[in-house]
mmCIF file of C-alpha atoms in Angstrom:
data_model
loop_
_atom_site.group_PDB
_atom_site.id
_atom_site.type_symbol
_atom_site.label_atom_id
_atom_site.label_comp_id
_atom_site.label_asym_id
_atom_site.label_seq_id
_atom_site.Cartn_x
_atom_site.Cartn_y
_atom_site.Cartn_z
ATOM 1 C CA UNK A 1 144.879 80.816 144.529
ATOM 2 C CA UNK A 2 142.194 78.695 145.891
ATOM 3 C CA UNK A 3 142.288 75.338 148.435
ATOM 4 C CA UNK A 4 139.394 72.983 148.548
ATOM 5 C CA UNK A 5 139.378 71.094 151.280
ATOM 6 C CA UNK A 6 137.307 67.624 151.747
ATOM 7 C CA UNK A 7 138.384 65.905 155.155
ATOM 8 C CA UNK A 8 136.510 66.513 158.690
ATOM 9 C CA UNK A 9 139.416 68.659 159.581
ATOM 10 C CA UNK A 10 138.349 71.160 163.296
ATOM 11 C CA UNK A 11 138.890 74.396 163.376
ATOM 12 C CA UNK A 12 142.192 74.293 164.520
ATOM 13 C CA UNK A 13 143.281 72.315 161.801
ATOM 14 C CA UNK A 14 142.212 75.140 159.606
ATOM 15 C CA UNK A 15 143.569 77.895 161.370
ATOM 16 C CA UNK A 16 146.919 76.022 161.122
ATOM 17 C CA UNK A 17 146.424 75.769 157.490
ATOM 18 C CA UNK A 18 145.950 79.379 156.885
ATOM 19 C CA UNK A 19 148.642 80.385 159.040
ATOM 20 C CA UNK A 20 150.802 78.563 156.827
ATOM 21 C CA UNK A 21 149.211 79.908 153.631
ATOM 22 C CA UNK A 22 147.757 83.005 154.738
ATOM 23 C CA UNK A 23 147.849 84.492 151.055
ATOM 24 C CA UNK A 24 145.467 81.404 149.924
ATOM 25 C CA UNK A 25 141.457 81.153 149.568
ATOM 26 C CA UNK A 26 140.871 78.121 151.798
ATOM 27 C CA UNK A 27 137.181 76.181 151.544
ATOM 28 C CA UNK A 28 136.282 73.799 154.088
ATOM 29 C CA UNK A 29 134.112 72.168 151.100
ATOM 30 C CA UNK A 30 133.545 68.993 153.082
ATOM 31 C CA UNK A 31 131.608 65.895 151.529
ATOM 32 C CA UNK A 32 128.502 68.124 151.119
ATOM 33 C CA UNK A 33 129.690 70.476 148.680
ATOM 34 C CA UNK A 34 132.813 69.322 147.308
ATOM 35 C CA UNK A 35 131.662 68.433 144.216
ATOM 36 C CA UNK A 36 131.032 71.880 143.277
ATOM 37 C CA UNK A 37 133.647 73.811 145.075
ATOM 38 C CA UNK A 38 136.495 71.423 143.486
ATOM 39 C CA UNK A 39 135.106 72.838 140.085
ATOM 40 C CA UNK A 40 136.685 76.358 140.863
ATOM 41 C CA UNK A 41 139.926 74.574 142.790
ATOM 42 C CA UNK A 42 143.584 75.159 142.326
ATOM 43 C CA UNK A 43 144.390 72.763 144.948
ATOM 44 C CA UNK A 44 142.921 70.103 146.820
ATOM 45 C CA UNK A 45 143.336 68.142 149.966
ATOM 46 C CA UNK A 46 140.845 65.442 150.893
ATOM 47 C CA UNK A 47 139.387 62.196 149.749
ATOM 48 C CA UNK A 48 136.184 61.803 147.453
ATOM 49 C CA UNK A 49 135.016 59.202 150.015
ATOM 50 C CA UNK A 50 131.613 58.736 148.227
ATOM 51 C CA UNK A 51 132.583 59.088 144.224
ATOM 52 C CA UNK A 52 130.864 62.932 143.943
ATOM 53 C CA UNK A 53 133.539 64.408 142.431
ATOM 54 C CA UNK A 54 133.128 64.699 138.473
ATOM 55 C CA UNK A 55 136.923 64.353 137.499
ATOM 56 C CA UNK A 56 136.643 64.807 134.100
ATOM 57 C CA UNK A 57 135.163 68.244 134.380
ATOM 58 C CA UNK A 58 137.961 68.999 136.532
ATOM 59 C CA UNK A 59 140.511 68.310 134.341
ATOM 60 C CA UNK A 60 138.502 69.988 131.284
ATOM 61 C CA UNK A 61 138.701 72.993 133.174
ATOM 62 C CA UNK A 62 141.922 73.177 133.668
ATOM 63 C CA UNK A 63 142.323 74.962 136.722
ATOM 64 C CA UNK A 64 143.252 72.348 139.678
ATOM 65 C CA UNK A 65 147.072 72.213 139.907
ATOM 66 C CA UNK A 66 147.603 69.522 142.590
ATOM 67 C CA UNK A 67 145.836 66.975 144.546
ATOM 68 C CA UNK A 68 147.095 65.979 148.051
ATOM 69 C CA UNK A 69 144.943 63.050 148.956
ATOM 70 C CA UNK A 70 143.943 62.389 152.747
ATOM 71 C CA UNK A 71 144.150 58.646 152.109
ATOM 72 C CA UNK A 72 146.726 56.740 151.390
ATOM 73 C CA UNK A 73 144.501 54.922 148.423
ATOM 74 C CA UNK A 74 144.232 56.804 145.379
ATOM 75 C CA UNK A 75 141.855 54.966 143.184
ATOM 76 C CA UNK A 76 139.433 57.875 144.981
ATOM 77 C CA UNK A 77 140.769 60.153 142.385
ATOM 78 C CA UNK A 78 142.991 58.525 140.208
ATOM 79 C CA UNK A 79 140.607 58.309 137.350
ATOM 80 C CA UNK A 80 142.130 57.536 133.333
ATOM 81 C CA UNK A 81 141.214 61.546 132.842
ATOM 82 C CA UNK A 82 143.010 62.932 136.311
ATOM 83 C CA UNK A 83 146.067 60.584 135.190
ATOM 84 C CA UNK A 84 146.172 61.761 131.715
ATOM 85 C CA UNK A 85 146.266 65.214 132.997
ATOM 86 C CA UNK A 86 149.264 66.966 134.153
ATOM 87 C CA UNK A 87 147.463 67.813 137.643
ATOM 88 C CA UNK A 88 150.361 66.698 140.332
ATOM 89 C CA UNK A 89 149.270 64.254 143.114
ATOM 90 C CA UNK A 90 150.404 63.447 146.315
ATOM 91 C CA UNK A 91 149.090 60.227 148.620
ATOM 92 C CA UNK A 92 148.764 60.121 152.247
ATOM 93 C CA UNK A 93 150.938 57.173 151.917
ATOM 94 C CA UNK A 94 151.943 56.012 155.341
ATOM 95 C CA UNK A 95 150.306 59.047 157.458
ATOM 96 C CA UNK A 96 148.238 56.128 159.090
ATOM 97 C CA UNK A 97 150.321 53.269 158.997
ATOM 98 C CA UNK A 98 150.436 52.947 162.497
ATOM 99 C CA UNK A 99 146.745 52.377 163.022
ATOM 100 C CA UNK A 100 146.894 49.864 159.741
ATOM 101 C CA UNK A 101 149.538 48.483 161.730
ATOM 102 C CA UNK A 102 147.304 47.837 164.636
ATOM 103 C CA UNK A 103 143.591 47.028 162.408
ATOM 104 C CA UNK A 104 146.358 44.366 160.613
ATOM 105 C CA UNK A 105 147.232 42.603 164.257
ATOM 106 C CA UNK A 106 143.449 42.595 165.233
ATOM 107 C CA UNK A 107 142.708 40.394 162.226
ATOM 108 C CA UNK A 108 145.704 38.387 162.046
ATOM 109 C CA UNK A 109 145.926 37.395 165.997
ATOM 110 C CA UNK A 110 141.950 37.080 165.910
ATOM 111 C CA UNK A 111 142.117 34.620 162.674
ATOM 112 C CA UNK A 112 145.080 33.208 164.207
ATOM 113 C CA UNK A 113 143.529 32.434 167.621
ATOM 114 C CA UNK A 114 140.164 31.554 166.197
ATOM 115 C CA UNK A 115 138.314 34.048 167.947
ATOM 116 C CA UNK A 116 135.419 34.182 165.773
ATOM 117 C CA UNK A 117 134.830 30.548 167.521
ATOM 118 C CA UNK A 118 135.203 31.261 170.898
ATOM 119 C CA UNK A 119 133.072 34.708 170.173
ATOM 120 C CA UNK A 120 130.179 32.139 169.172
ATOM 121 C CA UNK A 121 130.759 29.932 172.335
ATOM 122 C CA UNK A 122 130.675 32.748 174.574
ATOM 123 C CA UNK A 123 126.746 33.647 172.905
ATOM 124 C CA UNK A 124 125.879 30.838 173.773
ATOM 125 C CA UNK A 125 127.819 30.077 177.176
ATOM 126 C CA UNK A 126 129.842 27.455 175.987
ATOM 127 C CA UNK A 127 133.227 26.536 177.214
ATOM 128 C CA UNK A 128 135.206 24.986 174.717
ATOM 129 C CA UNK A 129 138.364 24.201 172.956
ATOM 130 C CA UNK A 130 139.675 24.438 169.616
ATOM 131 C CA UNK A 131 143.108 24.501 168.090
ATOM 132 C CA UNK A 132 144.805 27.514 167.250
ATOM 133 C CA UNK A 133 147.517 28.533 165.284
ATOM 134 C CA UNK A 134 151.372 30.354 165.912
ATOM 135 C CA UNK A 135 151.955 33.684 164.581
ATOM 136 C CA UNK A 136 155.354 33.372 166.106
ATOM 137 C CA UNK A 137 158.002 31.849 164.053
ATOM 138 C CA UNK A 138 155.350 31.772 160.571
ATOM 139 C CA UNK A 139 156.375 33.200 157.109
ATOM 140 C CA UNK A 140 154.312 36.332 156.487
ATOM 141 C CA UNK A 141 154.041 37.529 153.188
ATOM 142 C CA UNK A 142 153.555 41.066 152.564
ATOM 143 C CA UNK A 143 151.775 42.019 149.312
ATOM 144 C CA UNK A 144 153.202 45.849 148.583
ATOM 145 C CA UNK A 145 155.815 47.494 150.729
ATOM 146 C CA UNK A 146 154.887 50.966 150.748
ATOM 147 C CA UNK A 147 154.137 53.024 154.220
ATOM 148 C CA UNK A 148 152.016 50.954 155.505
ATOM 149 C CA UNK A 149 153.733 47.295 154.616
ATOM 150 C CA UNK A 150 157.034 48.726 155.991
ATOM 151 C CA UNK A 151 155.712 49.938 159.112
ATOM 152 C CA UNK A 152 153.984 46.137 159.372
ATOM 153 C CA UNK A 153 157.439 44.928 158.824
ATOM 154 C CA UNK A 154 158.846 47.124 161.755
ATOM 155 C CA UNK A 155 156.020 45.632 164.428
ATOM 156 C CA UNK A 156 155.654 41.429 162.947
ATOM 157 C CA UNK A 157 159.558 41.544 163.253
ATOM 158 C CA UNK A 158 159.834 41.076 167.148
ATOM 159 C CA UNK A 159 157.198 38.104 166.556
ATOM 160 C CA UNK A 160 160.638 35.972 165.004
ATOM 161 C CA UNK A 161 158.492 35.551 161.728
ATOM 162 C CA UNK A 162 160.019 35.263 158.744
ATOM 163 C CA UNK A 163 159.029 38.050 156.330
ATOM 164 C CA UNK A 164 158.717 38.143 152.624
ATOM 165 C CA UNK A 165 157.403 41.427 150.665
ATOM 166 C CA UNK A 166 156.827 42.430 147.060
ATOM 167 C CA UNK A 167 156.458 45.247 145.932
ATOM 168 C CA UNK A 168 157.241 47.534 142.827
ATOM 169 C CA UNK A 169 159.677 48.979 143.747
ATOM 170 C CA UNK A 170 161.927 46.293 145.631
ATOM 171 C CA UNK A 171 164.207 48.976 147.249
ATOM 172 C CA UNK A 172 165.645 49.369 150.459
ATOM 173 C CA UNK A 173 165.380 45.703 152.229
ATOM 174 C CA UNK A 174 165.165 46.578 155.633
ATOM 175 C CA UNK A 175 167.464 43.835 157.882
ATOM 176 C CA UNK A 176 164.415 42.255 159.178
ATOM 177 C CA UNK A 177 162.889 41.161 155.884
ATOM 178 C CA UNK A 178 164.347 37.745 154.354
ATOM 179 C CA UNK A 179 163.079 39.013 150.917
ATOM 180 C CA UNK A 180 162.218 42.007 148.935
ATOM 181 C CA UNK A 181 161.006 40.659 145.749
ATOM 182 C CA UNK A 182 159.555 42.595 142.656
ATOM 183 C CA UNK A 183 155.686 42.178 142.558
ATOM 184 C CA UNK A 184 155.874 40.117 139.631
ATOM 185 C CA UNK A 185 157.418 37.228 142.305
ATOM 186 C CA UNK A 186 153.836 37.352 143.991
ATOM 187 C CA UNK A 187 153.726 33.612 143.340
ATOM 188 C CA UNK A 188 156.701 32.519 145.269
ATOM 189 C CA UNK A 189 155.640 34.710 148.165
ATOM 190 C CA UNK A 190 151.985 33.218 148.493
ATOM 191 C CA UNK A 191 153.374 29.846 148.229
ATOM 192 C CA UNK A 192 155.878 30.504 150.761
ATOM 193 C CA UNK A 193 153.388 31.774 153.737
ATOM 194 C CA UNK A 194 151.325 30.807 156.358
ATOM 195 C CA UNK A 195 149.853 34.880 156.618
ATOM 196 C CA UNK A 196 149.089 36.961 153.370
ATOM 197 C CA UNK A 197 148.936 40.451 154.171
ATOM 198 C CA UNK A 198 147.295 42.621 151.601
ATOM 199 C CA UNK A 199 148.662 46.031 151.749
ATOM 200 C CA UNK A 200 149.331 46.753 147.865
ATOM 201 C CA UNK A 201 147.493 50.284 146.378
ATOM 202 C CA UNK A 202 144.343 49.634 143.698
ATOM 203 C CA UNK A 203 145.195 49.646 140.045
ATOM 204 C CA UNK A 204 144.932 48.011 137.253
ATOM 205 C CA UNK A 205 147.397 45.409 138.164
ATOM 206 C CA UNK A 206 146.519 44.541 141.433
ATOM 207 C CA UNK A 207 142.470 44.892 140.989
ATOM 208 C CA UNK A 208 140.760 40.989 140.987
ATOM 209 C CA UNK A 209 144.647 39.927 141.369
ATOM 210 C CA UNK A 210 143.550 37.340 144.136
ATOM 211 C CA UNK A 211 141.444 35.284 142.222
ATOM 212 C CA UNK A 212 140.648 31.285 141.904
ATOM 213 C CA UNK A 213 144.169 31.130 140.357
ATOM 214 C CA UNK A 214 146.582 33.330 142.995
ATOM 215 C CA UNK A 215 144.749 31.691 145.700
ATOM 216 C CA UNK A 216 145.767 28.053 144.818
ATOM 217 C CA UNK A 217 149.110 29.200 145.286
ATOM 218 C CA UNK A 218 148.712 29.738 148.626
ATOM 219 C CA UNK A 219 149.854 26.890 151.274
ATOM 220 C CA UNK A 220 146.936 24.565 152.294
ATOM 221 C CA UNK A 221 145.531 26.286 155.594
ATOM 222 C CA UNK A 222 147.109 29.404 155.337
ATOM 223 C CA UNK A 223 145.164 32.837 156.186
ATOM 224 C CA UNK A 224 144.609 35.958 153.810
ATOM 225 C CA UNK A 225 144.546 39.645 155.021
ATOM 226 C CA UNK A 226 143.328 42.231 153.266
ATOM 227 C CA UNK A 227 144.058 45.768 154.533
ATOM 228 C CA UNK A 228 144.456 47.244 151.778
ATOM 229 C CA UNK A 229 141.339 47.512 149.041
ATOM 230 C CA UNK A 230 138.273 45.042 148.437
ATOM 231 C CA UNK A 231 138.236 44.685 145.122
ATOM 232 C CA UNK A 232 141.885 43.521 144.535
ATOM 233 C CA UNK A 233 140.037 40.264 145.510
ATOM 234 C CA UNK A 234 137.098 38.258 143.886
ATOM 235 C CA UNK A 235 135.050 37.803 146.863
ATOM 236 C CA UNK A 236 133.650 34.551 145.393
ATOM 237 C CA UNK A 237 136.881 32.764 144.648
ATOM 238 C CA UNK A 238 137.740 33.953 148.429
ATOM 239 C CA UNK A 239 133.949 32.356 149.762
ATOM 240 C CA UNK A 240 135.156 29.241 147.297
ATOM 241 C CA UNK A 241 138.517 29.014 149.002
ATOM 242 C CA UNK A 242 137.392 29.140 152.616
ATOM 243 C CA UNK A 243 134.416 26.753 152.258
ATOM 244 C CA UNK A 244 137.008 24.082 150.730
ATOM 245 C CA UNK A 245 139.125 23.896 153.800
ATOM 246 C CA UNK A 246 142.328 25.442 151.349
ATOM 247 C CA UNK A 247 142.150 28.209 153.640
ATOM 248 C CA UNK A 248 142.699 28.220 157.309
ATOM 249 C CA UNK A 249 140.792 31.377 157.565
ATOM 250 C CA UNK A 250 140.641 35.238 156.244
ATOM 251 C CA UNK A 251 140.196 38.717 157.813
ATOM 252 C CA UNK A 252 139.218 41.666 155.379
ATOM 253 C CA UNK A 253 138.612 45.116 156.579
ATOM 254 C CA UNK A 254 137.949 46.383 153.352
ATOM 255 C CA UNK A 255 135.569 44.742 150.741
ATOM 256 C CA UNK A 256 134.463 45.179 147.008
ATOM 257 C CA UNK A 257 131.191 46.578 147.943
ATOM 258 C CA UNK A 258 130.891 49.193 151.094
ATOM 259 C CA UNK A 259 128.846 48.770 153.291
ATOM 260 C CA UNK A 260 128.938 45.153 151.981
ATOM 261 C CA UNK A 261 125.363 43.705 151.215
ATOM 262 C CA UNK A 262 123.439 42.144 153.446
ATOM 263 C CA UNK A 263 123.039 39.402 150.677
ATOM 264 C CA UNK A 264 126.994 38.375 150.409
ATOM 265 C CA UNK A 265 128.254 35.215 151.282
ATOM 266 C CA UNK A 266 131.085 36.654 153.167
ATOM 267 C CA UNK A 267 128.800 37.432 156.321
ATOM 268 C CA UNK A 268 128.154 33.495 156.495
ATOM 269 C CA UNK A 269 131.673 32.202 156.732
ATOM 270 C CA UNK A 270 132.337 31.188 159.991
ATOM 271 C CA UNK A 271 136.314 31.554 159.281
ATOM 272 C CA UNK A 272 136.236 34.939 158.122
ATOM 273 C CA UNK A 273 136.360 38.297 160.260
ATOM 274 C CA UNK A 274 135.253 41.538 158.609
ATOM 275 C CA UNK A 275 135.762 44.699 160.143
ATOM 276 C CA UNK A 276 134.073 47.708 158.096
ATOM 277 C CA UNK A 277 137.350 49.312 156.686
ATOM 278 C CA UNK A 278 138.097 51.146 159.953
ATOM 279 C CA UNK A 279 141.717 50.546 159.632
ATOM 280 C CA UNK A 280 142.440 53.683 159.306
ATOM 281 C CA UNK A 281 140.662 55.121 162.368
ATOM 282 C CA UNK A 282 142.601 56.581 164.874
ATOM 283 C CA UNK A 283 142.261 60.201 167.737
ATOM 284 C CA UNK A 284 145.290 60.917 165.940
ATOM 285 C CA UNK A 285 143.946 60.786 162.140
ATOM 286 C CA UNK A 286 143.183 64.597 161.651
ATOM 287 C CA UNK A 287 146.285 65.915 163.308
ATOM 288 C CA UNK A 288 148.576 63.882 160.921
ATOM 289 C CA UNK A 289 147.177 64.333 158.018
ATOM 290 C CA UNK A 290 147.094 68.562 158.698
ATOM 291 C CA UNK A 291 150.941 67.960 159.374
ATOM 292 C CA UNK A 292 151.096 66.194 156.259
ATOM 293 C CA UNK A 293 149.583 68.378 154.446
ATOM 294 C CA UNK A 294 150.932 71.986 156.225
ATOM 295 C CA UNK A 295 154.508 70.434 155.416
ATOM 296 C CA UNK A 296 153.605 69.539 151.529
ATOM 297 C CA UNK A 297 151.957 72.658 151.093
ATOM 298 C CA UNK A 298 154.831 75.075 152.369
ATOM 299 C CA UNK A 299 156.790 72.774 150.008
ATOM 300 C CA UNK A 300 154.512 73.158 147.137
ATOM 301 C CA UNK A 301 154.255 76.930 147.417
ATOM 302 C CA UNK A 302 158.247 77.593 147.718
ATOM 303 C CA UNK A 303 158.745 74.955 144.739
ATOM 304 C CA UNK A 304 160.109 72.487 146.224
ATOM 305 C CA UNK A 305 159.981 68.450 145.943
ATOM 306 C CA UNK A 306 156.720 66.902 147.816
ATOM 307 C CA UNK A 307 156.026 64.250 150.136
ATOM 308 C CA UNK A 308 154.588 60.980 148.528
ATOM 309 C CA UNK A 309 154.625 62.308 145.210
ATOM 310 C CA UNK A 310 153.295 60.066 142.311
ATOM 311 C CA UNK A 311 155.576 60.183 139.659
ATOM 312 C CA UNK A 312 153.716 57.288 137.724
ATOM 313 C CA UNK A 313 150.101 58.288 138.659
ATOM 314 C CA UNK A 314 148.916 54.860 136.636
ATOM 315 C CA UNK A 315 150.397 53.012 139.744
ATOM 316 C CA UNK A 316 148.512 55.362 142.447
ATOM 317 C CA UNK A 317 151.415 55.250 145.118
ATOM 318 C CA UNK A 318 154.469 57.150 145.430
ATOM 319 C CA UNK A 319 158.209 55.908 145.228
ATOM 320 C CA UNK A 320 159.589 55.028 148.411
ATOM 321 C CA UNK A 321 162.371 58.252 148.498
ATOM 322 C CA UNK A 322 159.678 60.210 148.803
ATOM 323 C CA UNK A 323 158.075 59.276 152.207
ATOM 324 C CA UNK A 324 157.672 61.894 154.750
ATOM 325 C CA UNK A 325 159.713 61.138 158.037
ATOM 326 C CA UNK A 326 157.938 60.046 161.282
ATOM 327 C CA UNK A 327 158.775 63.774 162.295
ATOM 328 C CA UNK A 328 156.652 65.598 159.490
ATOM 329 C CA UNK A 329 153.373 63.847 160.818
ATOM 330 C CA UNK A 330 153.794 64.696 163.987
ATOM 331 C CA UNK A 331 154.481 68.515 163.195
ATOM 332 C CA UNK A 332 158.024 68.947 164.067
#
């Protein structure tokens, strides 16, 4: 049986894979050769960062058996062929919510406290004043409450905010959340908050679904986050919204087009932050994700039930009883 690999894992990542699964072919594939390695795959762990992997050869093959993705984003390799197939997958769903977590406050706290305005100022030496705004005691509205909206949850809560979510599957309210609403309540939540935190997975449903129309919803001089993927929103209809004065501001670490264009408007809005989708970044990254998928794979050999395991691969994430605890990513 053969494993493809396709993350920048270090050697000891892959000596602690093959102690695991000494009886496997491993290939550290990497980005340079994974499109041809993956052909001859049984399994696979990584993420098809730069679209080289020809899916629909895979799947006419018919040799790959699982996918265990090193992101927690699947629209990498959730393609209509790979989810017509009956190829298992696995997300890294919540294996780097903590960073999120952290990329998340950087934008919110620097939309927040108008920092792109005093970042100006200080260019040019100026001293001056401007209003800011309370995260403290604001409604924040969380769009998707998988790992990485629940673990945003766990760190806004201290803030007293009052926090709304939506999500798919509306399970498991935790005590700090007013609401736990099914997605299709989206309205009510972006009416209801001062912060929109994007945090949903790609699909079809959620792709363009902050458009002209969702983002009239919102309260007059609220602020939009996106954490999650650029082209759930229509980057004009954002551009249109914060040139109006309808919103406050935005921060977006993650855009439709990456690296985004010299040429887009976005760049010229003095309200918006963008960060080049390095939300995910973290000394940590590579350890985790080997726990991850060490654990899943022991799993996966002996038959058992996986970690983040997408039952309905035309969503792209996994249901919530199948997280991983805290305790798998760090390796104990």
């Amino acid at each position: 049986m053969r494993l493809v690999l396709c993350y920048p894992l270090e050697e000891k990542h892959l000596q602690q894979i093959k102690a695991v699964a000494p009886q496997l072919e491993i290939v550290n594939a990497g980005y340079e050769r994974v499109m041809t390695e993956i052909l001859d795959a049984d399994l696979f762990c990584g993420h098809d960062r730069f679209q080289t992997v020809p899916w629909d050869e895979v799947v006419r093959r018919g040799r790959l058996r699982w996918i265990q993705s090193s992101a927690a984003g699947m629209d990498h390799c959730l393609k209509p062929s790979v989810i017509a197939s009956d190829i298992q997958v696995c997300s890294a769903s919540g294996a780097l919510a903590d960073q999120v977590a952290e990329q998340t406050f950087a934008l919110l706290f620097g939309s927040a406290r108008a920092l792109p305005v005093f970042f100006r100022a200080q260019q040019k030496r100026e001293f001056i004043r401007k209003p800011t705004r309370d995260v403290h005691g604001a409604t924040v509205g969380i769009v998707g409450f998988g790992g990485n909206g629940r673990r945003l949850a766990e760190v806004l809560a201290p803030l007293r905010v009052r926090l709304l979510a939506t999500d798919v599957f509306p399970e498991d309210k935790p005590a700090s959340v007013a609401e736990l609403w099914s997605h299709e309540r989206l309205p009510d939540l972006l009416s209801q908050s001062d912060y929109v935190i994007l945090a949903a997975p790609l699909n079809d449903d959620t792709r363009g679904m902050i458009n002209r129309r969702s983002l009239a919803m919102m309260k007059p001089g609220a602020f939009l986050i996106n954490v999650a993927r650029g082209a759930m929103v229509i980057e004009p209809d954002l551009v249109e919204a914060l040139q109006s004065g309808h919103l406050a501001g935005a921060g977006i670490d993650v855009t439709h087009t990456e690296p985004l264009p010299e040429s887009s408007p976005l760049w010229s809005q003095p309200n918006l932050i963008i960060t080049p989708h390095v939300g995910g970044q973290s000394a940590r990254r590579l350890d985790d994700m080997t726990n991850l998928l060490c654990a899943n794979l022991r799993r996966y050999l002996n038959g058992e039930p996986l970690y983040n395991y997408i039952s309905d691969k035309r969503l792209g994430f996994p249901h919530p009883s199948t997280r991983p605890p805290s305790s798998v990513l760090r390796g104990e």
